[in-house]
mmCIF file of C-alpha atoms in Angstrom:
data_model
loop_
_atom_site.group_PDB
_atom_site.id
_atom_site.type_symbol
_atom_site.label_atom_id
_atom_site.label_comp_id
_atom_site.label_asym_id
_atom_site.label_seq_id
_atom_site.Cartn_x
_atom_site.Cartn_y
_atom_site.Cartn_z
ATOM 1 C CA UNK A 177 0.000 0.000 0.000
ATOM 2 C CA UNK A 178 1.136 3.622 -0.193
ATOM 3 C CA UNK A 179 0.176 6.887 1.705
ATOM 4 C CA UNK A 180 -2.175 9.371 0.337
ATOM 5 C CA UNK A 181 -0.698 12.484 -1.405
ATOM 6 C CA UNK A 182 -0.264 14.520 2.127
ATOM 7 C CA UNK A 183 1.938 13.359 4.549
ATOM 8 C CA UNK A 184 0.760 14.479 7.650
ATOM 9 C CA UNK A 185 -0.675 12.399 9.963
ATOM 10 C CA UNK A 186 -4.022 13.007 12.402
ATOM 11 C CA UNK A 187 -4.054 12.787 15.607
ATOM 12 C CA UNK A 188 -6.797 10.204 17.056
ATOM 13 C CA UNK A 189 -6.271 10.035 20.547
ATOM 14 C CA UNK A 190 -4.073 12.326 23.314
ATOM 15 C CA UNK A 191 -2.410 15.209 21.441
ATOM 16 C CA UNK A 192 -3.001 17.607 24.765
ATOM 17 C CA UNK A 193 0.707 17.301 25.897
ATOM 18 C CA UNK A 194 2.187 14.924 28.628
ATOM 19 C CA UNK A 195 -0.427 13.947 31.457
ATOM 20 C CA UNK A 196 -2.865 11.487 33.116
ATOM 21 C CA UNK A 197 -5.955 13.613 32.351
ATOM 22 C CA UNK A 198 -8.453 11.655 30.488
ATOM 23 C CA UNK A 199 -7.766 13.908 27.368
ATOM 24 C CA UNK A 200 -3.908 13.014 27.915
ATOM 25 C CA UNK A 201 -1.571 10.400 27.107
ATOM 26 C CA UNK A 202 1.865 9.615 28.895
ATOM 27 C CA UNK A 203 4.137 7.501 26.781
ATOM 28 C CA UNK A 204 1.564 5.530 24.780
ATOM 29 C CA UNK A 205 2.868 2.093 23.620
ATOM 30 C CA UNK A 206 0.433 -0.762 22.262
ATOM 31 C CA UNK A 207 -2.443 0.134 20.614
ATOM 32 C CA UNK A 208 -5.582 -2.195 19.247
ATOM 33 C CA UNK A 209 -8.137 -1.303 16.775
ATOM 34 C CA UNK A 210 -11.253 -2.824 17.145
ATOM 35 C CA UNK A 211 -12.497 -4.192 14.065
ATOM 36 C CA UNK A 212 -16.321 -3.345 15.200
ATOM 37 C CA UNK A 213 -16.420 0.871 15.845
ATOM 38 C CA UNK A 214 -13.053 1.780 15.052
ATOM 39 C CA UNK A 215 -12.094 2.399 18.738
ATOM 40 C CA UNK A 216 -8.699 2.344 20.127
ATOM 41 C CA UNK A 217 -7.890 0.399 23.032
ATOM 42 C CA UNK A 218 -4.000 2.046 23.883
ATOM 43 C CA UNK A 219 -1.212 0.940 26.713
ATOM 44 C CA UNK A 220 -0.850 4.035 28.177
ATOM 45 C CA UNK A 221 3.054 3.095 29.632
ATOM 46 C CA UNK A 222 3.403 5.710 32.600
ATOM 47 C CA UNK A 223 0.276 6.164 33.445
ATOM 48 C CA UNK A 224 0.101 2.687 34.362
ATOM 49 C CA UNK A 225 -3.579 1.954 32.675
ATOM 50 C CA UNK A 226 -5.027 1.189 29.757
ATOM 51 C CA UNK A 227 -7.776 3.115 28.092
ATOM 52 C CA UNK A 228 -10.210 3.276 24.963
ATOM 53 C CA UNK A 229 -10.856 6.024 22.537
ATOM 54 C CA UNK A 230 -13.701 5.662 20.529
ATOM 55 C CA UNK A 231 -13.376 7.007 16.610
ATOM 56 C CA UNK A 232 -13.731 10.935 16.923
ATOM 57 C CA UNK A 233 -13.316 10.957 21.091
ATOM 58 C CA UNK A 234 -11.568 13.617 22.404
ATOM 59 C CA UNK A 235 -10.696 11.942 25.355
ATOM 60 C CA UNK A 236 -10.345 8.342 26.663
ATOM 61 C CA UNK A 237 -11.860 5.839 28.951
ATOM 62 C CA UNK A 238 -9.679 3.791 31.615
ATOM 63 C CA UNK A 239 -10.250 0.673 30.879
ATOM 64 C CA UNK A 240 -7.613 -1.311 33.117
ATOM 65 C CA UNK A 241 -5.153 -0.093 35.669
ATOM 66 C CA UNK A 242 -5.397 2.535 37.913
ATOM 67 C CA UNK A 243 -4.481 6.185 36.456
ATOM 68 C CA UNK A 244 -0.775 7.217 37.643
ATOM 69 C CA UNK A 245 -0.651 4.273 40.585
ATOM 70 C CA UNK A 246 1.474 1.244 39.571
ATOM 71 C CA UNK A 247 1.276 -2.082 41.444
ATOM 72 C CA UNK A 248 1.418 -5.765 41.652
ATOM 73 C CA UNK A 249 -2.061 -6.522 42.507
ATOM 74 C CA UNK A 250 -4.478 -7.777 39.870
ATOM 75 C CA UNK A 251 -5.916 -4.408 39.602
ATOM 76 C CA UNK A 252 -3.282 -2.649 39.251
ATOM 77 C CA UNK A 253 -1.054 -2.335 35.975
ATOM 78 C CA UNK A 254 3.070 -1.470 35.905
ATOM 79 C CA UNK A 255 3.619 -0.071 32.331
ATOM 80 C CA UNK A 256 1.707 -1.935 30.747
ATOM 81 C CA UNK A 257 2.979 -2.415 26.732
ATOM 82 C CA UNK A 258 0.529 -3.831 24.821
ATOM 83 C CA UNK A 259 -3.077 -4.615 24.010
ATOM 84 C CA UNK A 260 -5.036 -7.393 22.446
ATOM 85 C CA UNK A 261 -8.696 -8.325 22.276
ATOM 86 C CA UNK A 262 -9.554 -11.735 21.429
ATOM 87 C CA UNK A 263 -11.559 -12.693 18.381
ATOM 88 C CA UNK A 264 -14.824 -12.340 19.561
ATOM 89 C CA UNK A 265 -13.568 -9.123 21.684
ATOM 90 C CA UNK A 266 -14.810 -10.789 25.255
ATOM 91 C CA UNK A 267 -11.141 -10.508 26.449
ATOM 92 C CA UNK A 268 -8.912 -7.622 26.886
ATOM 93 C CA UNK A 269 -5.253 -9.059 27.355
ATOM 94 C CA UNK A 270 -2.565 -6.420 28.903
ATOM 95 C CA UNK A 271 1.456 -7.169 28.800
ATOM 96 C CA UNK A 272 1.929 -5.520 32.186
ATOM 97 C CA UNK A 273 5.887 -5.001 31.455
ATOM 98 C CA UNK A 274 7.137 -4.365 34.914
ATOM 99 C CA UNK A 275 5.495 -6.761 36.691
ATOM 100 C CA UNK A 276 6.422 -9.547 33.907
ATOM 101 C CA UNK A 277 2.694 -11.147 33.590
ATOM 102 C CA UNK A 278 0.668 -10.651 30.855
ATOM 103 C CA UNK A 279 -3.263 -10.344 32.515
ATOM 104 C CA UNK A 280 -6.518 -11.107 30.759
ATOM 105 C CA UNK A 281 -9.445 -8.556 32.128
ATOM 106 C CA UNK A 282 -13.411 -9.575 31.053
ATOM 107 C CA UNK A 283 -15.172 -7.145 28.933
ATOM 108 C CA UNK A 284 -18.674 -6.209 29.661
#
């Protein structure tokens, strides 16, 4: 494939600077499209959480993890580095990097 004639991208989720506001991202890693709507479920590394931006959102929903609080209990994420939903999109799975698991979280 090959990019359109313009080379600049568009932003589609954070773009408000450095921060663990809802409209902010803070070192974003992973990110998963889903198939269905388009939305964007993104490893959001140092803020220790993972959260979903739906197509056109101009902010994001924490999903997993607990915003700027790391930790080793199962509800709590340690730069977390990737995303994947399974094929029928009932499972979120997290790499939680620093903690060296890789969790699987029910979605509803």
């Amino acid at each position: 494939f090959q990019l359109g004639n313009s080379m600049n991208g568009t932003t589609v989720a954070g773009g408000n600077g450095q921060g663990s506001a809802s409209n902010q991202l803070d070192t974003p890693y992973g990110v998963y499209v889903l198939n269905k709507t388009g939305a964007l479920y993104i490893a959001d590394y140092n803020n220790h959480r993972v959260q979903q931006w739906n197509l056109g959102a101009t902010y994001g929903k924490t999903l997993a993890g607990v915003t700027a609080n790391s930790g080793t209990s199962l509800m709590l994420l340690n730069n977390p580095s990737n995303t994947f939903l399974n094929h029928n999109e009932t499972y979120l799975y997290v790499n939680d990097m620093s903690n060296n698991r890789v969790l699987r979280f029910t979605m509803t």
